[in-house]
Amino acid sequence: MNEVPRAPEPLPPVVSTPALTPPMTQRRRRWPRVLLMLLVLAGGAAGLAWWMGWPPFARVSQSAAPAGGFGPSGGPRGRGAPPVPVSAVAAATRDLPIFLDALGTVQASNTITIVPQVSGRLIEVAFREGQDVQAGDVLVRLDPRSYQATLDQAIATRAQRVAQLANARLDLTRYTQLVRNNGASQQTLDTQRATVAQLEAQLQYDEATIAQAQVQLDYTTIRSPIDGRVGLRQVDVGNFVQTSSTGIVVVTQVRPIAVNFTLPQQTLPQVTEAIAAGPVPVSIRLGESAMPRPDGAAPPADPTGTLVTVDNQVDQATGTIRLKALFPNEDQRLWPGAFVNVRMQVTTLRGATIIPLVAVQRGPDGAFVFVVQQDNTVEQRPIVLGVMQGTDAVAMRGLRPGETVVTSGALRLAQGSAVQVAEAVQPPPRPAGAGGGGRRRQGGANAPEGGNRPAATPPAGTPGQTAPSAPSTQTPAGGSPAQPPASATPTQAPGAAAPAQTPTGGAPAQAPAAATPAQAPAAGAARP
C-alpha cells in the first residue's frame, strides 16, 4: 500500500548570537596579563625603595639615631630617653676563697661484723639495738659449759704431768748418786734423764692445751672491739650459731667518720699544692638540704673536717681521683652510707676585685659590664674575667675597685644610656603591738629622697609615651582625658597627696601617687 508522503516538519528557529568583535575578545584576554605586570612592577619598585632607603623605607643614620640605639620596642634608649631603672653594686676588693665541689659518700672509720669464733647456742644478748658501746663491752654470750669442761680437763692433765715430772726428777737425783758410787750403770742414768726431759715437754704441751681451752672459753663471751654504735640484731637468743654464720650484729665507728669523694683529674695539681701548703679544710654542705625546724631556729653550722689523703692512682674508667676526708662528727650529723655535698677549699685569692656574676654580660667581643658614671649614664666596658666562684666573679682587668656596675636591667641599656639606680628598700620599724597591716603604700617613708624612686617602665611600644619633662595624665575608663593636677609636677616627691581632677566625661580620675618623669600613662592617656 502506498503511503502519502508527509510534509517535512519545520526546524526550530535558530537564535543567532551576535559574534564578539575581535577587539573585545582581545581586551578580555589581555587584562590579567596587564594586572600581573602591574603587580610585578609595584613589587620591584617597593624593593628598590627599600634597598636604596627611599621614603617610606628611609633608614635612620647613626648621627640621627638617638644615643644608645633603640630598645626592644623600637623606642629610643640612651641619651634623650627616660632613665632606665636599674640596680647596681660597687666592685669590692676582698679575699676570695676558691672551692672545689664534689659529691661524696659517708663511710664509717671502722665497720666490724660480729661473727662468733666458736660454735654454740646464743644464751644472752647484752646490748640494745642502736646503742653506743665502748671497746670491751659485752655484746653477746654463748653457752660456755662444754668449753669450760675442756679447760678443766686440760688443767687436770697438766697437774698429772707436774706430779710425774717431780717424781722423775727425784729418781734422776738418786741415779746420779748411785753412778758416782758405782751402784748403777751409766745407761740407767741416761734413761732417767730422758724421762725427765720427756715429762717437761709434756708439761709444756699441757700448758698450751690449757691456754687453747681458755681462749675457746673466752670466745663464748663476745665483746665490742671498738668504740662505736651497734646496728640491728641479726640473730635472736636461743639460736645455734657457728663460725660460718653471716654475723650477729654490726658495730660502726662514727666518731670520727670519713667521707670519700671524687674529683676530676684536672684538679689534681690544685689539690697537691693545697696539701703541700698545709691542712686542707673540707666542709659538708648540710644546710642546703636541711629541713626547717619547728621553732624556726637556724640550722647548726656545716660539719668541717680535714683532707686525709689522695688515692695513689687515677681511675682510668672515669678519669677521676678519689680523696678521703675525716670529720670529728661529735653531733653525729654524718651517717655511714649517706650521700653528701663536699666542698674543699684549695686556695684563697688575696685582694681580688670582686663583682657579682649577674653583672657580667656576654657579647661578640667577650665579657663586658655596664659601669655607672657620675652623670647617671652607663659605659659599656669590656673586662677580663678570672675565677668565677659561686655568685662572684673576679675582674682581672678593665675594672677598678669602687666602680659601680649594673646588676639588673642591663637588657635595656647601651653605651651612654641614662639610668636611675634603685636603692635597697628597708622596711620601716613596726611599732610595738602593731598587727600585720595591708599592702604598704608606694612612696612611703622609705622612698629615696628627692623623688628618685625608680618608676615602673612602660611596656614596649606603649602609645602616648611622653617626654621626660612632661607630666602624665590618666584617663578614666569611658571618659575624656583628665587634666593634669596642679601639684603633680615632674619633681613631686613620691607619696605626695594630689587632689583628684574631675574629667569632662564625669567620673573623677585618681591622681597618680608619684608622677615621675619615667612613669608611663595608662592606656588611652592623652598628651598634655
PDB file of C-alpha atoms in Angstrom, residues 192-393:
ATOM      1  CA  GLN A 192     116.189 -41.296 133.609  1.00  0.00           C
ATOM      2  CA  ARG A 193     117.418 -38.016 132.214  1.00  0.00           C
ATOM      3  CA  ALA A 194     115.448 -38.666 129.008  1.00  0.00           C
ATOM      4  CA  THR A 195     112.354 -39.438 131.055  1.00  0.00           C
ATOM      5  CA  VAL A 196     112.622 -36.094 132.872  1.00  0.00           C
ATOM      6  CA  ALA A 197     113.032 -34.191 129.590  1.00  0.00           C
ATOM      7  CA  GLN A 198     110.032 -36.009 128.118  1.00  0.00           C
ATOM      8  CA  LEU A 199     107.854 -35.090 131.071  1.00  0.00           C
ATOM      9  CA  GLU A 200     108.971 -31.442 130.861  1.00  0.00           C
ATOM     10  CA  ALA A 201     107.931 -31.336 127.193  1.00  0.00           C
ATOM     11  CA  GLN A 202     104.581 -32.921 128.016  1.00  0.00           C
ATOM     12  CA  LEU A 203     104.092 -30.291 130.688  1.00  0.00           C
ATOM     13  CA  GLN A 204     104.620 -27.524 128.143  1.00  0.00           C
ATOM     14  CA  TYR A 205     102.109 -29.217 125.856  1.00  0.00           C
ATOM     15  CA  ASP A 206      99.594 -29.328 128.669  1.00  0.00           C
ATOM     16  CA  GLU A 207     100.076 -25.636 129.347  1.00  0.00           C
ATOM     17  CA  ALA A 208      99.439 -24.872 125.688  1.00  0.00           C
ATOM     18  CA  THR A 209      96.324 -27.023 125.790  1.00  0.00           C
ATOM     19  CA  ILE A 210      95.103 -25.087 128.796  1.00  0.00           C
ATOM     20  CA  ALA A 211      95.728 -21.783 127.011  1.00  0.00           C
ATOM     21  CA  GLN A 212      93.828 -23.013 123.948  1.00  0.00           C
ATOM     22  CA  ALA A 213      90.901 -24.168 126.046  1.00  0.00           C
ATOM     23  CA  GLN A 214      90.893 -20.845 127.851  1.00  0.00           C
ATOM     24  CA  VAL A 215      90.761 -18.969 124.547  1.00  0.00           C
ATOM     25  CA  GLN A 216      87.863 -21.117 123.345  1.00  0.00           C
ATOM     26  CA  LEU A 217      86.065 -20.423 126.568  1.00  0.00           C
ATOM     27  CA  ASP A 218      86.687 -16.676 126.232  1.00  0.00           C
ATOM     28  CA  TYR A 219      85.207 -16.764 122.737  1.00  0.00           C
ATOM     29  CA  THR A 220      81.856 -17.653 124.235  1.00  0.00           C
ATOM     30  CA  THR A 221      81.699 -14.079 125.585  1.00  0.00           C
ATOM     31  CA  ILE A 222      81.787 -11.680 122.615  1.00  0.00           C
ATOM     32  CA  ARG A 223      82.885  -8.119 123.351  1.00  0.00           C
ATOM     33  CA  SER A 224      82.955  -4.965 121.240  1.00  0.00           C
ATOM     34  CA  PRO A 225      86.391  -4.449 119.699  1.00  0.00           C
ATOM     35  CA  ILE A 226      85.938  -0.662 119.141  1.00  0.00           C
ATOM     36  CA  ASP A 227      84.029   2.354 120.370  1.00  0.00           C
ATOM     37  CA  GLY A 228      81.032   2.630 118.133  1.00  0.00           C
ATOM     38  CA  ARG A 229      77.352   2.119 117.605  1.00  0.00           C
ATOM     39  CA  VAL A 230      75.651  -1.247 117.204  1.00  0.00           C
ATOM     40  CA  GLY A 231      73.111  -1.798 114.478  1.00  0.00           C
ATOM     41  CA  LEU A 232      70.156  -4.117 114.180  1.00  0.00           C
ATOM     42  CA  ARG A 233      70.438  -7.609 115.677  1.00  0.00           C
ATOM     43  CA  GLN A 234      70.522 -10.390 113.096  1.00  0.00           C
ATOM     44  CA  VAL A 235      70.239 -13.412 115.446  1.00  0.00           C
ATOM     45  CA  ASP A 236      67.878 -13.896 118.373  1.00  0.00           C
ATOM     46  CA  VAL A 237      68.511 -15.579 121.692  1.00  0.00           C
ATOM     47  CA  GLY A 238      68.331 -19.399 121.589  1.00  0.00           C
ATOM     48  CA  ASN A 239      69.690 -19.862 118.085  1.00  0.00           C
ATOM     49  CA  PHE A 240      72.704 -22.045 117.419  1.00  0.00           C
ATOM     50  CA  VAL A 241      75.462 -20.008 115.808  1.00  0.00           C
ATOM     51  CA  GLN A 242      78.609 -21.174 114.053  1.00  0.00           C
ATOM     52  CA  THR A 243      81.784 -19.631 112.788  1.00  0.00           C
ATOM     53  CA  SER A 244      80.379 -19.740 109.248  1.00  0.00           C
ATOM     54  CA  SER A 245      77.302 -17.636 110.103  1.00  0.00           C
ATOM     55  CA  THR A 246      76.747 -14.239 108.467  1.00  0.00           C
ATOM     56  CA  GLY A 247      77.065 -12.334 111.732  1.00  0.00           C
ATOM     57  CA  ILE A 248      75.156 -11.398 114.827  1.00  0.00           C
ATOM     58  CA  VAL A 249      75.380  -7.588 114.669  1.00  0.00           C
ATOM     59  CA  VAL A 250      77.445  -4.826 113.008  1.00  0.00           C
ATOM     60  CA  VAL A 251      79.343  -2.211 115.020  1.00  0.00           C
ATOM     61  CA  THR A 252      80.356   1.033 113.248  1.00  0.00           C
ATOM     62  CA  GLN A 253      82.633   3.782 114.469  1.00  0.00           C
ATOM     63  CA  VAL A 254      81.018   7.134 113.646  1.00  0.00           C
ATOM     64  CA  ARG A 255      83.271   9.388 115.733  1.00  0.00           C
ATOM     65  CA  PRO A 256      85.374  10.278 113.856  1.00  0.00           C
ATOM     66  CA  ILE A 257      83.854   9.476 110.484  1.00  0.00           C
ATOM     67  CA  ALA A 258      85.250   9.507 106.959  1.00  0.00           C
ATOM     68  CA  VAL A 259      83.898  10.887 103.677  1.00  0.00           C
ATOM     69  CA  ASN A 260      85.081   9.548 100.327  1.00  0.00           C
ATOM     70  CA  PHE A 261      84.612  11.710  97.224  1.00  0.00           C
ATOM     71  CA  THR A 262      85.990  12.062  93.721  1.00  0.00           C
ATOM     72  CA  LEU A 263      87.287  14.999  91.694  1.00  0.00           C
ATOM     73  CA  PRO A 264      88.276  15.330  88.033  1.00  0.00           C
ATOM     74  CA  GLN A 265      91.877  14.513  87.352  1.00  0.00           C
ATOM     75  CA  GLN A 266      92.404  18.086  86.078  1.00  0.00           C
ATOM     76  CA  THR A 267      92.101  19.340  89.675  1.00  0.00           C
ATOM     77  CA  LEU A 268      94.915  17.104  90.938  1.00  0.00           C
ATOM     78  CA  PRO A 269      97.612  19.842  90.692  1.00  0.00           C
ATOM     79  CA  GLN A 270      95.474  22.204  92.779  1.00  0.00           C
ATOM     80  CA  VAL A 271      94.883  19.510  95.391  1.00  0.00           C
ATOM     81  CA  THR A 272      98.544  18.540  95.665  1.00  0.00           C
ATOM     82  CA  GLU A 273      99.571  22.187  96.018  1.00  0.00           C
ATOM     83  CA  ALA A 274      96.987  22.678  98.747  1.00  0.00           C
ATOM     84  CA  ILE A 275      98.229  19.590 100.624  1.00  0.00           C
ATOM     85  CA  ALA A 276     101.808  20.829 100.385  1.00  0.00           C
ATOM     86  CA  ALA A 277     100.760  24.206 101.833  1.00  0.00           C
ATOM     87  CA  GLY A 278      99.176  22.676 104.950  1.00  0.00           C
ATOM     88  CA  PRO A 279      95.972  21.073 106.210  1.00  0.00           C
ATOM     89  CA  VAL A 280      93.214  21.330 103.628  1.00  0.00           C
ATOM     90  CA  PRO A 281      89.791  22.191 105.129  1.00  0.00           C
ATOM     91  CA  VAL A 282      86.787  20.241 103.863  1.00  0.00           C
ATOM     92  CA  SER A 283      83.162  21.018 104.692  1.00  0.00           C
ATOM     93  CA  ILE A 284      79.875  19.183 104.188  1.00  0.00           C
ATOM     94  CA  ARG A 285      77.010  21.397 102.972  1.00  0.00           C
ATOM     95  CA  LEU A 286      74.142  20.036 105.051  1.00  0.00           C
ATOM     96  CA  GLY A 287      72.380  23.398 105.455  1.00  0.00           C
ATOM     97  CA  GLU A 288      71.206  23.406 101.826  1.00  0.00           C
ATOM     98  CA  SER A 289      69.036  20.318 102.325  1.00  0.00           C
ATOM     99  CA  ALA A 290      68.194  20.781 105.996  1.00  0.00           C
ATOM    100  CA  MET A 291      64.546  20.698 106.944  1.00  0.00           C
ATOM    101  CA  PRO A 292      63.205  23.825 108.666  1.00  0.00           C
ATOM    102  CA  ARG A 293      62.969  23.475 112.406  1.00  0.00           C
ATOM    103  CA  PRO A 294      59.607  23.735 114.156  1.00  0.00           C
ATOM    104  CA  ASP A 295      60.866  26.514 116.433  1.00  0.00           C
ATOM    105  CA  GLY A 296      62.222  28.485 113.471  1.00  0.00           C
ATOM    106  CA  ALA A 297      65.811  28.357 114.750  1.00  0.00           C
ATOM    107  CA  ALA A 298      68.671  28.427 112.288  1.00  0.00           C
ATOM    108  CA  PRO A 299      70.278  25.052 111.497  1.00  0.00           C
ATOM    109  CA  PRO A 300      73.702  24.369 113.001  1.00  0.00           C
ATOM    110  CA  ALA A 301      76.861  25.087 111.092  1.00  0.00           C
ATOM    111  CA  ASP A 302      78.032  22.676 108.432  1.00  0.00           C
ATOM    112  CA  PRO A 303      80.458  19.957 109.600  1.00  0.00           C
ATOM    113  CA  THR A 304      84.089  20.778 108.957  1.00  0.00           C
ATOM    114  CA  GLY A 305      86.936  18.309 108.619  1.00  0.00           C
ATOM    115  CA  THR A 306      90.371  17.833 107.090  1.00  0.00           C
ATOM    116  CA  LEU A 307      91.558  16.117 103.947  1.00  0.00           C
ATOM    117  CA  VAL A 308      93.419  12.925 104.893  1.00  0.00           C
ATOM    118  CA  THR A 309      94.841  11.568 101.683  1.00  0.00           C
ATOM    119  CA  VAL A 310      94.553  11.256  97.919  1.00  0.00           C
ATOM    120  CA  ASP A 311      94.423   7.904  96.180  1.00  0.00           C
ATOM    121  CA  ASN A 312      97.653   6.740  94.587  1.00  0.00           C
ATOM    122  CA  GLN A 313      96.175   6.379  91.095  1.00  0.00           C
ATOM    123  CA  VAL A 314      93.580   7.886  88.771  1.00  0.00           C
ATOM    124  CA  ASP A 315      90.572   5.810  87.837  1.00  0.00           C
ATOM    125  CA  GLN A 316      91.077   5.206  84.116  1.00  0.00           C
ATOM    126  CA  ALA A 317      87.419   4.349  83.543  1.00  0.00           C
ATOM    127  CA  THR A 318      86.087   7.691  84.809  1.00  0.00           C
ATOM    128  CA  GLY A 319      89.130   9.977  84.744  1.00  0.00           C
ATOM    129  CA  THR A 320      88.663  10.907  88.404  1.00  0.00           C
ATOM    130  CA  ILE A 321      90.785  10.763  91.541  1.00  0.00           C
ATOM    131  CA  ARG A 322      89.491   9.515  94.890  1.00  0.00           C
ATOM    132  CA  LEU A 323      90.037  11.516  98.070  1.00  0.00           C
ATOM    133  CA  LYS A 324      89.271  10.884 101.726  1.00  0.00           C
ATOM    134  CA  ALA A 325      88.471  13.409 104.450  1.00  0.00           C
ATOM    135  CA  LEU A 326      87.979  12.873 108.189  1.00  0.00           C
ATOM    136  CA  PHE A 327      85.378  14.648 110.359  1.00  0.00           C
ATOM    137  CA  PRO A 328      85.045  14.638 114.172  1.00  0.00           C
ATOM    138  CA  ASN A 329      81.248  14.135 113.907  1.00  0.00           C
ATOM    139  CA  GLU A 330      80.639  14.857 117.575  1.00  0.00           C
ATOM    140  CA  ASP A 331      76.980  15.691 116.931  1.00  0.00           C
ATOM    141  CA  GLN A 332      76.610  12.562 114.731  1.00  0.00           C
ATOM    142  CA  ARG A 333      75.037  14.517 111.855  1.00  0.00           C
ATOM    143  CA  LEU A 334      77.004  12.442 109.365  1.00  0.00           C
ATOM    144  CA  TRP A 335      75.780   8.879 108.925  1.00  0.00           C
ATOM    145  CA  PRO A 336      77.515   5.999 107.163  1.00  0.00           C
ATOM    146  CA  GLY A 337      76.285   5.393 103.628  1.00  0.00           C
ATOM    147  CA  ALA A 338      74.744   8.843 103.117  1.00  0.00           C
ATOM    148  CA  PHE A 339      75.427  10.953 100.018  1.00  0.00           C
ATOM    149  CA  VAL A 340      76.661  14.463 100.822  1.00  0.00           C
ATOM    150  CA  ASN A 341      77.832  17.589  99.006  1.00  0.00           C
ATOM    151  CA  VAL A 342      81.520  18.140  99.702  1.00  0.00           C
ATOM    152  CA  ARG A 343      83.283  21.488  99.390  1.00  0.00           C
ATOM    153  CA  MET A 344      87.060  21.670  99.703  1.00  0.00           C
ATOM    154  CA  GLN A 345      88.993  24.933  99.880  1.00  0.00           C
ATOM    155  CA  VAL A 346      92.181  24.685  97.857  1.00  0.00           C
ATOM    156  CA  THR A 347      93.421  28.294  97.935  1.00  0.00           C
ATOM    157  CA  THR A 348      92.459  31.921  98.594  1.00  0.00           C
ATOM    158  CA  LEU A 349      92.859  34.854  96.199  1.00  0.00           C
ATOM    159  CA  ARG A 350      94.166  37.819  98.166  1.00  0.00           C
ATOM    160  CA  GLY A 351      93.000  41.348  97.308  1.00  0.00           C
ATOM    161  CA  ALA A 352      90.931  40.402  94.254  1.00  0.00           C
ATOM    162  CA  THR A 353      88.429  42.748  92.600  1.00  0.00           C
ATOM    163  CA  ILE A 354      85.073  41.029  93.079  1.00  0.00           C
ATOM    164  CA  ILE A 355      81.811  41.767  91.263  1.00  0.00           C
ATOM    165  CA  PRO A 356      78.534  39.838  91.195  1.00  0.00           C
ATOM    166  CA  LEU A 357      78.349  37.249  88.464  1.00  0.00           C
ATOM    167  CA  VAL A 358      74.978  38.629  87.309  1.00  0.00           C
ATOM    168  CA  ALA A 359      76.676  41.911  86.364  1.00  0.00           C
ATOM    169  CA  VAL A 360      78.750  40.179  83.664  1.00  0.00           C
ATOM    170  CA  GLN A 361      77.252  40.395  80.169  1.00  0.00           C
ATOM    171  CA  ARG A 362      78.370  38.482  77.081  1.00  0.00           C
ATOM    172  CA  GLY A 363      78.858  39.955  73.642  1.00  0.00           C
ATOM    173  CA  PRO A 364      80.619  39.213  70.359  1.00  0.00           C
ATOM    174  CA  ASP A 365      83.866  40.592  71.757  1.00  0.00           C
ATOM    175  CA  GLY A 366      83.653  38.744  75.072  1.00  0.00           C
ATOM    176  CA  ALA A 367      82.573  39.722  78.554  1.00  0.00           C
ATOM    177  CA  PHE A 368      81.641  43.291  79.478  1.00  0.00           C
ATOM    178  CA  VAL A 369      79.857  45.233  82.206  1.00  0.00           C
ATOM    179  CA  PHE A 370      77.853  48.442  82.361  1.00  0.00           C
ATOM    180  CA  VAL A 371      79.638  50.919  84.629  1.00  0.00           C
ATOM    181  CA  VAL A 372      77.539  53.721  86.137  1.00  0.00           C
ATOM    182  CA  GLN A 373      79.187  57.125  85.666  1.00  0.00           C
ATOM    183  CA  GLN A 374      78.880  60.255  87.806  1.00  0.00           C
ATOM    184  CA  ASP A 375      76.248  61.750  85.468  1.00  0.00           C
ATOM    185  CA  ASN A 376      73.965  58.691  85.876  1.00  0.00           C
ATOM    186  CA  THR A 377      74.861  57.275  82.481  1.00  0.00           C
ATOM    187  CA  VAL A 378      76.443  53.928  81.778  1.00  0.00           C
ATOM    188  CA  GLU A 379      79.598  52.938  79.989  1.00  0.00           C
ATOM    189  CA  GLN A 380      79.821  49.597  78.256  1.00  0.00           C
ATOM    190  CA  ARG A 381      83.278  48.429  79.267  1.00  0.00           C
ATOM    191  CA  PRO A 382      84.962  45.135  78.323  1.00  0.00           C
ATOM    192  CA  ILE A 383      86.657  43.247  81.143  1.00  0.00           C
ATOM    193  CA  VAL A 384      88.875  40.221  81.548  1.00  0.00           C
ATOM    194  CA  LEU A 385      87.367  37.659  83.896  1.00  0.00           C
ATOM    195  CA  GLY A 386      89.304  35.422  86.225  1.00  0.00           C
ATOM    196  CA  VAL A 387      87.936  32.799  88.569  1.00  0.00           C
ATOM    197  CA  MET A 388      84.147  32.531  88.941  1.00  0.00           C
ATOM    198  CA  GLN A 389      83.191  31.188  92.346  1.00  0.00           C
ATOM    199  CA  GLY A 390      79.529  30.758  93.197  1.00  0.00           C
ATOM    200  CA  THR A 391      77.789  34.111  92.675  1.00  0.00           C
ATOM    201  CA  ASP A 392      81.045  36.080  92.494  1.00  0.00           C
ATOM    202  CA  ALA A 393      83.439  36.742  89.638  1.00  0.00           C
TER     203      ALA A 393
END
